[in-house]
Amino acid sequence: MVENKKDDPVCRSTSSLEGRLVAHSPGHQGVWHWYEDHARGTGELARRFAEPWGGGELAYRLGRDHDIGKGSCAWQEGLVEEATTGRKVRRPSHKDAGAFLFAQAARQHPVLTPCAGVIEGHHTGLSAWSELGVRLKGLMRDSSEVDEAISRVAEVMPEILDGTCPAAPNWLNPRDKTSVEMLVRMTYSAVVDADRLDTVAHFRPGARLRQNVDMTELWERYENGRQEAIAERQRRKEPSWLDKLREDVYQEAIETAAGEPGVYRLHLPTGAGKTFAGGGFALRHAALHGLRRVVVAVPFVSITEQNAAVYRGLLDPERGPRAVLEHHSAVNFETADRRASRSLDASGNVRRDQNRTRLNRWAKLAAENWDAPFIVTTTVRLIESLFGNSPSATRRLHRLANSVIVLDEVQALPDTLLTPILSGLRELVEHYGVTLVLSSATQPELAALNPWQSGLPQRNIVANPAPLFNRLRRVRYEWRTAPDVTLGDIAAEAAEHDQALMVVNGTKDASRVHKMWLGDREENPGVLHLSTRMTGGHRRETIQTAKQRLEASLDTLLVSTSLIEAGVDLDFPRGYRARSLPESEQQAAGRINREGHRPTEDSVMVIFEPRDGLQAQMIYNRCGIAAASRRFGEELADPDDLDTLRSYYQHRYRLQTGRSSTDPNGATGEAIEALRGKLDYPEVARRMRMIDNEHSVAVVIIRSQLHQSDWHAAQDAIDQLRRGVPTPETYRTLQDHMASIPQRELEMAISAGHTVEIAGDLHEWTGPYHPQRGIEPPM
């Protein structure tokens, strides 16, 4: 154990500050952030965040000791010089001292030793244990480079040398390496969020933590809002048989909400009121069981936009803090910091981008942390939080404890990642107080996969969904799979009808079809286009336009990528879907005769296979394609046949799974699960990316068509990122103005001068933006 070396010479910085250590430079009021205030403040917050899973004392210790390395003279003098001169100064790393001290104490409970990585990575991200373990062993042999910092901090906080180790949560099995891995993740999240919040509170004394919301009150607000919406709808038109069916479904979901926490399945056909039933079940269940948050995760941004609007209308008060947070955008600030660190000159000063580095660091402090009671996010953001290793991605993870997670359109989870996803979700259910809702019209057979094969019961929210599917079968399928079918053929056939939806497999195909329909015209109000190359606001406007035209019986042709297939409330009389997987085809069919006002025989969904379009096997799971080709098609089953769907999923998973959950020969992520057991956080994060870099870059576009107030709000948010101190609200404002393009296109745009950096890897798009199609794909 390190001795308290009171006879060491006092460094210049502590002399000038009356012997006190500092954690951060003075805030707006000129007051230094004293080390002991930040250490204890971070520890207390981390304790509060980790108490739901029995990790409060562990999180407190790690939070209290996370900055011990700042006690060194070199670090203190560097901060004082930086604060007094305004010049960026290279300071020594401060991550090793606290990690070393915790690893020493953890010899009493070796299973907790990997938690030293929480301190070591609180700025840079969780490291692989294979590397961190070597580093800690080196410090155990020779601790001279951390002794000074520990000694100086002990002078103001002698408790750091008490040598005790907090106990592990009583449920932790030391032999279950993935449980240890998840405990490190959750504790890391609690400490990182606490550190960021305590730092922000210093620089912004008025900043306050959001108070916990009474979930009973939120549930009552939801139910009252729903009743008002129903009454308003009934004032406009008589209730239909479908309205009655949806009400029955909703009431059964509310009754089931009294069941014990665990895993539930919400298996309903499209149009049966899944959004309302899922939200009602989650809020009622949270209120009855004392849970603190509802998180709804959906696969497509378009669904977050529509669902968030529905939930906001029911839950957000006219005045006061908003209850609903929509989060789907992400900015990588760690990448920006690494670029900045490489630009330091030989003397340790930043060459040109000092201001940019400072702003990126402020931007990290404001990264989204899910501090609202009702979150609507994407599955990508949820999985990034669960399996990422960077501070900005992981700081919100602890908010999932004691929450209801609704995985909407659960069939969209990628097969290649199913084993670690299911294993991680099981951890949340069994040890972190989570109730998980699997919501879909095409429920996958997840119990057939190893992580869920035993000991994890799944209960149905609606006990017997099969009759609902029979009653709500509203389309007739036709098939166009001859070798000579083209996109032009199908586009021409669709254009023969007054109203038709065409769903294709990629943005290039969507752009081509839209141009075919326009012909020589620049625009046509009845010809619409939808893809992620359009901003969120633009997509919402297009969906609203389509809905209004359909309700007014106006000519409407809409071509879309798969983003329309779930959660988008449109009702076309006829549809065309490029061959994909049966669950996708059934979801597309959910936009046809959605309200059941037309005879089923007249409501046609055409499945076509264009020889000149993007082929299904290029973008969809190949084992899924193989399993589907034997079961669905002309003279075979239709995509809404429940028994055939069940057989299809089982066959699809059998084609891919290995002999065990860690079999590297499996194709459902077994090798990633093995990496989790090795605590290789960076590699797990790399492999768990749900969207390939070719499709994962968001850019901000301020469209000229925006209302003046929206234009100014967006511009103010960009300016705040570039010059000021952003908040989470800054990013929430910009989400409506973001579109997605491939990484390679962003790099080309940067070279061509069509983008301007905002913060981190987020850029503003200044290149061409088509008023109907958004950022055009290169042909």
GROMACS .gro file of N, CA, C and O in nm, residues 447-538:
model
  368
  447ALA      N    1  -3.659  -1.809  -2.867
  447ALA     CA    2  -3.632  -1.915  -2.770
  447ALA      C    3  -3.557  -2.032  -2.833
  447ALA      O    4  -3.505  -2.119  -2.761
  448ALA      N    5  -3.549  -2.036  -2.966
  448ALA     CA    6  -3.474  -2.143  -3.032
  448ALA      C    7  -3.324  -2.118  -3.027
  448ALA      O    8  -3.246  -2.208  -3.058
  449LEU      N    9  -3.283  -1.998  -2.986
  449LEU     CA   10  -3.141  -1.964  -2.980
  449LEU      C   11  -3.085  -1.990  -2.841
  449LEU      O   12  -3.154  -1.974  -2.740
  450ASN      N   13  -2.958  -2.025  -2.834
  450ASN     CA   14  -2.896  -2.074  -2.712
  450ASN      C   15  -2.917  -1.986  -2.589
  450ASN      O   16  -2.952  -2.037  -2.483
  451PRO      N   17  -2.898  -1.853  -2.596
  451PRO     CA   18  -2.909  -1.774  -2.472
  451PRO      C   19  -3.045  -1.779  -2.406
  451PRO      O   20  -3.056  -1.753  -2.287
  452TRP      N   21  -3.149  -1.812  -2.482
  452TRP     CA   22  -3.284  -1.812  -2.425
  452TRP      C   23  -3.348  -1.951  -2.424
  452TRP      O   24  -3.468  -1.964  -2.402
  453GLN      N   25  -3.269  -2.055  -2.443
  453GLN     CA   26  -3.329  -2.188  -2.455
  453GLN      C   27  -3.380  -2.244  -2.323
  453GLN      O   28  -3.462  -2.334  -2.322
  454SER      N   29  -3.332  -2.191  -2.212
  454SER     CA   30  -3.376  -2.247  -2.084
  454SER      C   31  -3.388  -2.136  -1.979
  454SER      O   32  -3.309  -2.041  -1.979
  455GLY      N   33  -3.485  -2.151  -1.893
  455GLY     CA   34  -3.495  -2.068  -1.774
  455GLY      C   35  -3.537  -1.925  -1.794
  455GLY      O   36  -3.524  -1.844  -1.702
  456LEU      N   37  -3.589  -1.891  -1.910
  456LEU     CA   38  -3.634  -1.753  -1.933
  456LEU      C   39  -3.772  -1.757  -1.996
  456LEU      O   40  -3.788  -1.750  -2.118
  457PRO      N   41  -3.877  -1.768  -1.915
  457PRO     CA   42  -4.012  -1.779  -1.970
  457PRO      C   43  -4.055  -1.652  -2.042
  457PRO      O   44  -4.017  -1.542  -2.004
  458GLN      N   45  -4.134  -1.669  -2.147
  458GLN     CA   46  -4.192  -1.557  -2.220
  458GLN      C   47  -4.344  -1.567  -2.211
  458GLN      O   48  -4.402  -1.672  -2.237
  459ARG      N   49  -4.407  -1.456  -2.173
  459ARG     CA   50  -4.551  -1.453  -2.158
  459ARG      C   51  -4.613  -1.365  -2.267
  459ARG      O   52  -4.555  -1.264  -2.304
  460ASN      N   53  -4.729  -1.404  -2.313
  460ASN     CA   54  -4.799  -1.326  -2.415
  460ASN      C   55  -4.883  -1.216  -2.352
  460ASN      O   56  -4.958  -1.241  -2.256
  461ILE      N   57  -4.870  -1.097  -2.403
  461ILE     CA   58  -4.953  -0.986  -2.355
  461ILE      C   59  -5.097  -1.004  -2.402
  461ILE      O   60  -5.192  -0.981  -2.328
  462VAL      N   61  -5.113  -1.048  -2.526
  462VAL     CA   62  -5.244  -1.087  -2.578
  462VAL      C   63  -5.240  -1.240  -2.589
  462VAL      O   64  -5.162  -1.295  -2.666
  463ALA      N   65  -5.323  -1.305  -2.511
  463ALA     CA   66  -5.308  -1.448  -2.489
  463ALA      C   67  -5.318  -1.531  -2.616
  463ALA      O   68  -5.242  -1.625  -2.637
  464ASN      N   69  -5.412  -1.498  -2.704
  464ASN     CA   70  -5.436  -1.581  -2.822
  464ASN      C   71  -5.442  -1.492  -2.947
  464ASN      O   72  -5.550  -1.450  -2.989
  465PRO      N   73  -5.326  -1.462  -3.008
  465PRO     CA   74  -5.327  -1.368  -3.121
  465PRO      C   75  -5.375  -1.429  -3.254
  465PRO      O   76  -5.411  -1.354  -3.345
  466ALA      N   77  -5.376  -1.562  -3.267
  466ALA     CA   78  -5.407  -1.623  -3.397
  466ALA      C   79  -5.541  -1.577  -3.454
  466ALA      O   80  -5.549  -1.543  -3.573
  467PRO      N   81  -5.651  -1.573  -3.376
  467PRO     CA   82  -5.778  -1.526  -3.433
  467PRO      C   83  -5.770  -1.382  -3.484
  467PRO      O   84  -5.839  -1.346  -3.580
  468LEU      N   85  -5.688  -1.300  -3.419
  468LEU     CA   86  -5.673  -1.161  -3.465
  468LEU      C   87  -5.611  -1.157  -3.604
  468LEU      O   88  -5.650  -1.077  -3.689
  469PHE      N   89  -5.513  -1.243  -3.629
  469PHE     CA   90  -5.451  -1.246  -3.761
  469PHE      C   91  -5.551  -1.290  -3.868
  469PHE      O   92  -5.552  -1.237  -3.980
  470ASN      N   93  -5.632  -1.388  -3.835
  470ASN     CA   94  -5.733  -1.433  -3.932
  470ASN      C   95  -5.833  -1.322  -3.960
  470ASN      O   96  -5.873  -1.299  -4.075
  471ARG      N   97  -5.873  -1.253  -3.856
  471ARG     CA   98  -5.974  -1.149  -3.872
  471ARG      C   99  -5.920  -1.027  -3.946
  471ARG      O  100  -5.994  -0.958  -4.017
  472LEU      N  101  -5.791  -1.000  -3.926
  472LEU     CA  102  -5.732  -0.879  -3.984
  472LEU      C  103  -5.654  -0.907  -4.113
  472LEU      O  104  -5.572  -0.825  -4.155
  473ARG      N  105  -5.679  -1.021  -4.177
  473ARG     CA  106  -5.615  -1.046  -4.307
  473ARG      C  107  -5.689  -0.960  -4.410
  473ARG      O  108  -5.803  -0.986  -4.445
  474ARG      N  109  -5.620  -0.856  -4.461
  474ARG     CA  110  -5.687  -0.755  -4.542
  474ARG      C  111  -5.629  -0.740  -4.682
  474ARG      O  112  -5.667  -0.650  -4.755
  475VAL      N  113  -5.531  -0.825  -4.719
  475VAL     CA  114  -5.473  -0.814  -4.853
  475VAL      C  115  -5.469  -0.950  -4.921
  475VAL      O  116  -5.471  -1.055  -4.857
  476ARG      N  117  -5.461  -0.943  -5.051
  476ARG     CA  118  -5.439  -1.062  -5.135
  476ARG      C  119  -5.303  -1.047  -5.201
  476ARG      O  120  -5.272  -0.943  -5.259
  477TYR      N  121  -5.220  -1.150  -5.191
  477TYR     CA  122  -5.085  -1.144  -5.246
  477TYR      C  123  -5.083  -1.194  -5.391
  477TYR      O  124  -5.150  -1.291  -5.426
  478GLU      N  125  -5.006  -1.123  -5.473
  478GLU     CA  126  -4.973  -1.169  -5.609
  478GLU      C  127  -4.822  -1.167  -5.622
  478GLU      O  128  -4.751  -1.096  -5.550
  479TRP      N  129  -4.771  -1.247  -5.717
  479TRP     CA  130  -4.625  -1.262  -5.729
  479TRP      C  131  -4.582  -1.234  -5.872
  479TRP      O  132  -4.643  -1.282  -5.968
  480ARG      N  133  -4.478  -1.152  -5.888
  480ARG     CA  134  -4.417  -1.124  -6.019
  480ARG      C  135  -4.268  -1.161  -6.008
  480ARG      O  136  -4.185  -1.079  -5.970
  481THR      N  137  -4.237  -1.285  -6.036
  481THR     CA  138  -4.100  -1.333  -6.015
  481THR      C  139  -4.038  -1.391  -6.142
  481THR      O  140  -3.939  -1.464  -6.135
  482ALA      N  141  -4.096  -1.359  -6.259
  482ALA     CA  142  -4.039  -1.407  -6.385
  482ALA      C  143  -3.903  -1.341  -6.409
  482ALA      O  144  -3.877  -1.231  -6.360
  483PRO      N  145  -3.813  -1.405  -6.484
  483PRO     CA  146  -3.677  -1.351  -6.503
  483PRO      C  147  -3.671  -1.217  -6.575
  483PRO      O  148  -3.570  -1.147  -6.565
  484ASP      N  149  -3.777  -1.180  -6.647
  484ASP     CA  150  -3.770  -1.058  -6.727
  484ASP      C  151  -3.836  -0.937  -6.659
  484ASP      O  152  -3.849  -0.830  -6.719
  485VAL      N  153  -3.877  -0.948  -6.532
  485VAL     CA  154  -3.941  -0.835  -6.462
  485VAL      C  155  -3.837  -0.728  -6.433
  485VAL      O  156  -3.726  -0.756  -6.388
  486THR      N  157  -3.874  -0.601  -6.458
  486THR     CA  158  -3.783  -0.489  -6.431
  486THR      C  159  -3.852  -0.387  -6.340
  486THR      O  160  -3.974  -0.387  -6.324
  487LEU      N  161  -3.770  -0.298  -6.285
  487LEU     CA  162  -3.825  -0.188  -6.205
  487LEU      C  163  -3.919  -0.103  -6.290
  487LEU      O  164  -4.024  -0.058  -6.243
  488GLY      N  165  -3.881  -0.081  -6.415
  488GLY     CA  166  -3.965   0.000  -6.504
  488GLY      C  167  -4.101  -0.063  -6.527
  488GLY      O  168  -4.203   0.007  -6.530
  489ASP      N  169  -4.104  -0.197  -6.541
  489ASP     CA  170  -4.231  -0.267  -6.560
  489ASP      C  171  -4.324  -0.242  -6.441
  489ASP      O  172  -4.443  -0.209  -6.457
  490ILE      N  173  -4.269  -0.261  -6.321
  490ILE     CA  174  -4.351  -0.249  -6.201
  490ILE      C  175  -4.391  -0.103  -6.178
  490ILE      O  176  -4.505  -0.073  -6.139
  491ALA      N  177  -4.296  -0.011  -6.202
  491ALA     CA  178  -4.329   0.131  -6.186
  491ALA      C  179  -4.441   0.172  -6.281
  491ALA      O  180  -4.532   0.247  -6.243
  492ALA      N  181  -4.436   0.122  -6.403
  492ALA     CA  182  -4.541   0.154  -6.501
  492ALA      C  183  -4.674   0.094  -6.458
  492ALA      O  184  -4.780   0.159  -6.471
  493GLU      N  185  -4.672  -0.030  -6.408
  493GLU     CA  186  -4.798  -0.092  -6.362
  493GLU      C  187  -4.855  -0.014  -6.244
  493GLU      O  188  -4.976   0.010  -6.238
  494ALA      N  189  -4.770   0.025  -6.150
  494ALA     CA  190  -4.818   0.101  -6.035
  494ALA      C  191  -4.881   0.233  -6.078
  494ALA      O  192  -4.982   0.277  -6.022
  495ALA      N  193  -4.821   0.296  -6.179
  495ALA     CA  194  -4.869   0.427  -6.224
  495ALA      C  195  -5.004   0.419  -6.294
  495ALA      O  196  -5.069   0.523  -6.315
  496GLU      N  197  -5.047   0.299  -6.330
  496GLU     CA  198  -5.179   0.282  -6.390
  496GLU      C  199  -5.290   0.299  -6.287
  496GLU      O  200  -5.407   0.314  -6.323
  497HIS      N  201  -5.254   0.297  -6.159
  497HIS     CA  202  -5.353   0.308  -6.051
  497HIS      C  203  -5.349   0.448  -5.991
  497HIS      O  204  -5.246   0.515  -5.989
  498ASP      N  205  -5.464   0.492  -5.943
  498ASP     CA  206  -5.471   0.626  -5.884
  498ASP      C  207  -5.384   0.638  -5.759
  498ASP      O  208  -5.322   0.741  -5.735
  499GLN      N  209  -5.383   0.532  -5.679
  499GLN     CA  210  -5.309   0.534  -5.554
  499GLN      C  211  -5.233   0.402  -5.540
  499GLN      O  212  -5.292   0.294  -5.548
  500ALA      N  213  -5.102   0.410  -5.520
  500ALA     CA  214  -5.021   0.289  -5.507
  500ALA      C  215  -4.894   0.318  -5.430
  500ALA      O  216  -4.836   0.428  -5.439
  501LEU      N  217  -4.850   0.218  -5.355
  501LEU     CA  218  -4.724   0.223  -5.280
  501LEU      C  219  -4.627   0.124  -5.343
  501LEU      O  220  -4.664   0.012  -5.375
  502MET      N  221  -4.501   0.167  -5.359
  502MET     CA  222  -4.398   0.078  -5.412
  502MET      C  223  -4.279   0.085  -5.317
  502MET      O  224  -4.223   0.191  -5.293
  503VAL      N  225  -4.242  -0.032  -5.262
  503VAL     CA  226  -4.130  -0.040  -5.168
  503VAL      C  227  -4.017  -0.117  -5.233
  503VAL      O  228  -4.036  -0.230  -5.279
  504VAL      N  229  -3.899  -0.056  -5.236
  504VAL     CA  230  -3.784  -0.114  -5.304
  504VAL      C  231  -3.672  -0.139  -5.203
  504VAL      O  232  -3.680  -0.100  -5.087
  505ASN      N  233  -3.564  -0.202  -5.250
  505ASN     CA  234  -3.460  -0.249  -5.159
  505ASN      C  235  -3.344  -0.151  -5.137
  505ASN      O  236  -3.250  -0.185  -5.065
  506GLY      N  237  -3.347  -0.034  -5.194
  506GLY     CA  238  -3.236   0.058  -5.173
  506GLY      C  239  -3.268   0.199  -5.220
  506GLY      O  240  -3.365   0.222  -5.294
  507THR      N  241  -3.186   0.294  -5.179
  507THR     CA  242  -3.213   0.434  -5.212
  507THR      C  243  -3.195   0.463  -5.361
  507THR      O  244  -3.264   0.550  -5.415
  508LYS      N  245  -3.102   0.393  -5.427
  508LYS     CA  246  -3.085   0.415  -5.571
  508LYS      C  247  -3.210   0.371  -5.646
  508LYS      O  248  -3.256   0.441  -5.739
  509ASP      N  249  -3.266   0.257  -5.609
  509ASP     CA  250  -3.388   0.210  -5.675
  509ASP      C  251  -3.504   0.306  -5.649
  509ASP      O  252  -3.584   0.334  -5.738
  510ALA      N  253  -3.513   0.359  -5.526
  510ALA     CA  254  -3.620   0.453  -5.495
  510ALA      C  255  -3.607   0.580  -5.578
  510ALA      O  256  -3.706   0.632  -5.631
  511SER      N  257  -3.485   0.629  -5.593
  511SER     CA  258  -3.463   0.748  -5.674
  511SER      C  259  -3.499   0.724  -5.820
  511SER      O  260  -3.562   0.808  -5.885
  512ARG      N  261  -3.460   0.607  -5.873
  512ARG     CA  262  -3.490   0.574  -6.013
  512ARG      C  263  -3.641   0.570  -6.037
  512ARG      O  264  -3.691   0.626  -6.137
  513VAL      N  265  -3.715   0.505  -5.948
  513VAL     CA  266  -3.860   0.494  -5.965
  513VAL      C  267  -3.925   0.632  -5.959
  513VAL      O  268  -4.014   0.665  -6.039
  514HIS      N  269  -3.881   0.714  -5.864
  514HIS     CA  270  -3.939   0.848  -5.852
  514HIS      C  271  -3.917   0.928  -5.980
  514HIS      O  272  -4.008   0.998  -6.028
  515LYS      N  273  -3.799   0.918  -6.039
  515LYS     CA  274  -3.770   0.989  -6.164
  515LYS      C  275  -3.855   0.934  -6.278
  515LYS      O  276  -3.901   1.010  -6.364
  516MET      N  277  -3.876   0.801  -6.282
  516MET     CA  278  -3.962   0.743  -6.385
  516MET      C  279  -4.103   0.800  -6.377
  516MET      O  280  -4.164   0.834  -6.479
  517TRP      N  281  -4.155   0.809  -6.257
  517TRP     CA  282  -4.291   0.859  -6.240
  517TRP      C  283  -4.302   1.007  -6.276
  517TRP      O  284  -4.403   1.051  -6.330
  518LEU      N  285  -4.199   1.083  -6.246
  518LEU     CA  286  -4.204   1.226  -6.279
  518LEU      C  287  -4.192   1.250  -6.429
  518LEU      O  288  -4.250   1.344  -6.483
  519GLY      N  289  -4.114   1.164  -6.498
  519GLY     CA  290  -4.092   1.185  -6.641
  519GLY      C  291  -4.019   1.315  -6.667
  519GLY      O  292  -3.913   1.341  -6.609
  520ASP      N  293  -4.076   1.400  -6.751
  520ASP     CA  294  -4.012   1.528  -6.786
  520ASP      C  295  -4.041   1.639  -6.685
  520ASP      O  296  -3.986   1.749  -6.696
  521ARG      N  297  -4.127   1.614  -6.590
  521ARG     CA  298  -4.165   1.719  -6.495
  521ARG      C  299  -4.064   1.729  -6.381
  521ARG      O  300  -4.003   1.632  -6.340
  522GLU      N  301  -4.049   1.849  -6.328
  522GLU     CA  302  -3.961   1.871  -6.213
  522GLU      C  303  -4.024   1.819  -6.086
  522GLU      O  304  -3.956   1.768  -5.997
  523GLU      N  305  -4.157   1.833  -6.076
  523GLU     CA  306  -4.226   1.783  -5.958
  523GLU      C  307  -4.372   1.758  -5.991
  523GLU      O  308  -4.425   1.808  -6.091
  524ASN      N  309  -4.433   1.678  -5.906
  524ASN     CA  310  -4.574   1.646  -5.918
  524ASN      C  311  -4.623   1.622  -5.775
  524ASN      O  312  -4.571   1.534  -5.706
  525PRO      N  313  -4.721   1.699  -5.727
  525PRO     CA  314  -4.762   1.685  -5.586
  525PRO      C  315  -4.813   1.546  -5.551
  525PRO      O  316  -4.814   1.510  -5.433
  526GLY      N  317  -4.854   1.467  -5.651
  526GLY     CA  318  -4.903   1.333  -5.624
  526GLY      C  319  -4.798   1.225  -5.637
  526GLY      O  320  -4.828   1.107  -5.622
  527VAL      N  321  -4.673   1.262  -5.665
  527VAL     CA  322  -4.563   1.165  -5.679
  527VAL      C  323  -4.463   1.191  -5.567
  527VAL      O  324  -4.398   1.295  -5.564
  528LEU      N  325  -4.451   1.096  -5.476
  528LEU     CA  326  -4.376   1.117  -5.352
  528LEU      C  327  -4.263   1.015  -5.337
  528LEU      O  328  -4.270   0.903  -5.390
  529HIS      N  329  -4.163   1.054  -5.259
  529HIS     CA  330  -4.043   0.972  -5.239
  529HIS      C  331  -4.008   0.974  -5.091
  529HIS      O  332  -4.023   1.075  -5.022
  530LEU      N  333  -3.958   0.861  -5.040
  530LEU     CA  334  -3.925   0.850  -4.898
  530LEU      C  335  -3.800   0.765  -4.881
  530LEU      O  336  -3.794   0.650  -4.928
  531SER      N  337  -3.698   0.821  -4.816
  531SER     CA  338  -3.579   0.744  -4.782
  531SER      C  339  -3.501   0.817  -4.673
  531SER      O  340  -3.530   0.933  -4.641
  532THR      N  341  -3.401   0.750  -4.617
  532THR     CA  342  -3.321   0.810  -4.510
  532THR      C  343  -3.226   0.917  -4.563
  532THR      O  344  -3.158   0.982  -4.484
  533ARG      N  345  -3.220   0.937  -4.694
  533ARG     CA  346  -3.142   1.047  -4.750
  533ARG      C  347  -3.215   1.180  -4.736
  533ARG      O  348  -3.161   1.284  -4.774
  534MET      N  349  -3.334   1.176  -4.684
  534MET     CA  350  -3.411   1.297  -4.653
  534MET      C  351  -3.401   1.321  -4.502
  534MET      O  352  -3.385   1.227  -4.424
  535THR      N  353  -3.410   1.445  -4.461
  535THR     CA  354  -3.405   1.475  -4.318
  535THR      C  355  -3.529   1.421  -4.247
  535THR      O  356  -3.632   1.393  -4.311
  536GLY      N  357  -3.520   1.411  -4.115
  536GLY     CA  358  -3.634   1.362  -4.039
  536GLY      C  359  -3.757   1.448  -4.060
  536GLY      O  360  -3.869   1.397  -4.076
  537GLY      N  361  -3.739   1.578  -4.059
  537GLY     CA  362  -3.852   1.668  -4.082
  537GLY      C  363  -3.911   1.652  -4.221
  537GLY      O  364  -4.033   1.654  -4.239
  538HIS      N  365  -3.824   1.636  -4.320
  538HIS     CA  366  -3.868   1.618  -4.459
  538HIS      C  367  -3.948   1.487  -4.472
  538HIS      O  368  -4.053   1.483  -4.539
   0.00000   0.00000   0.00000
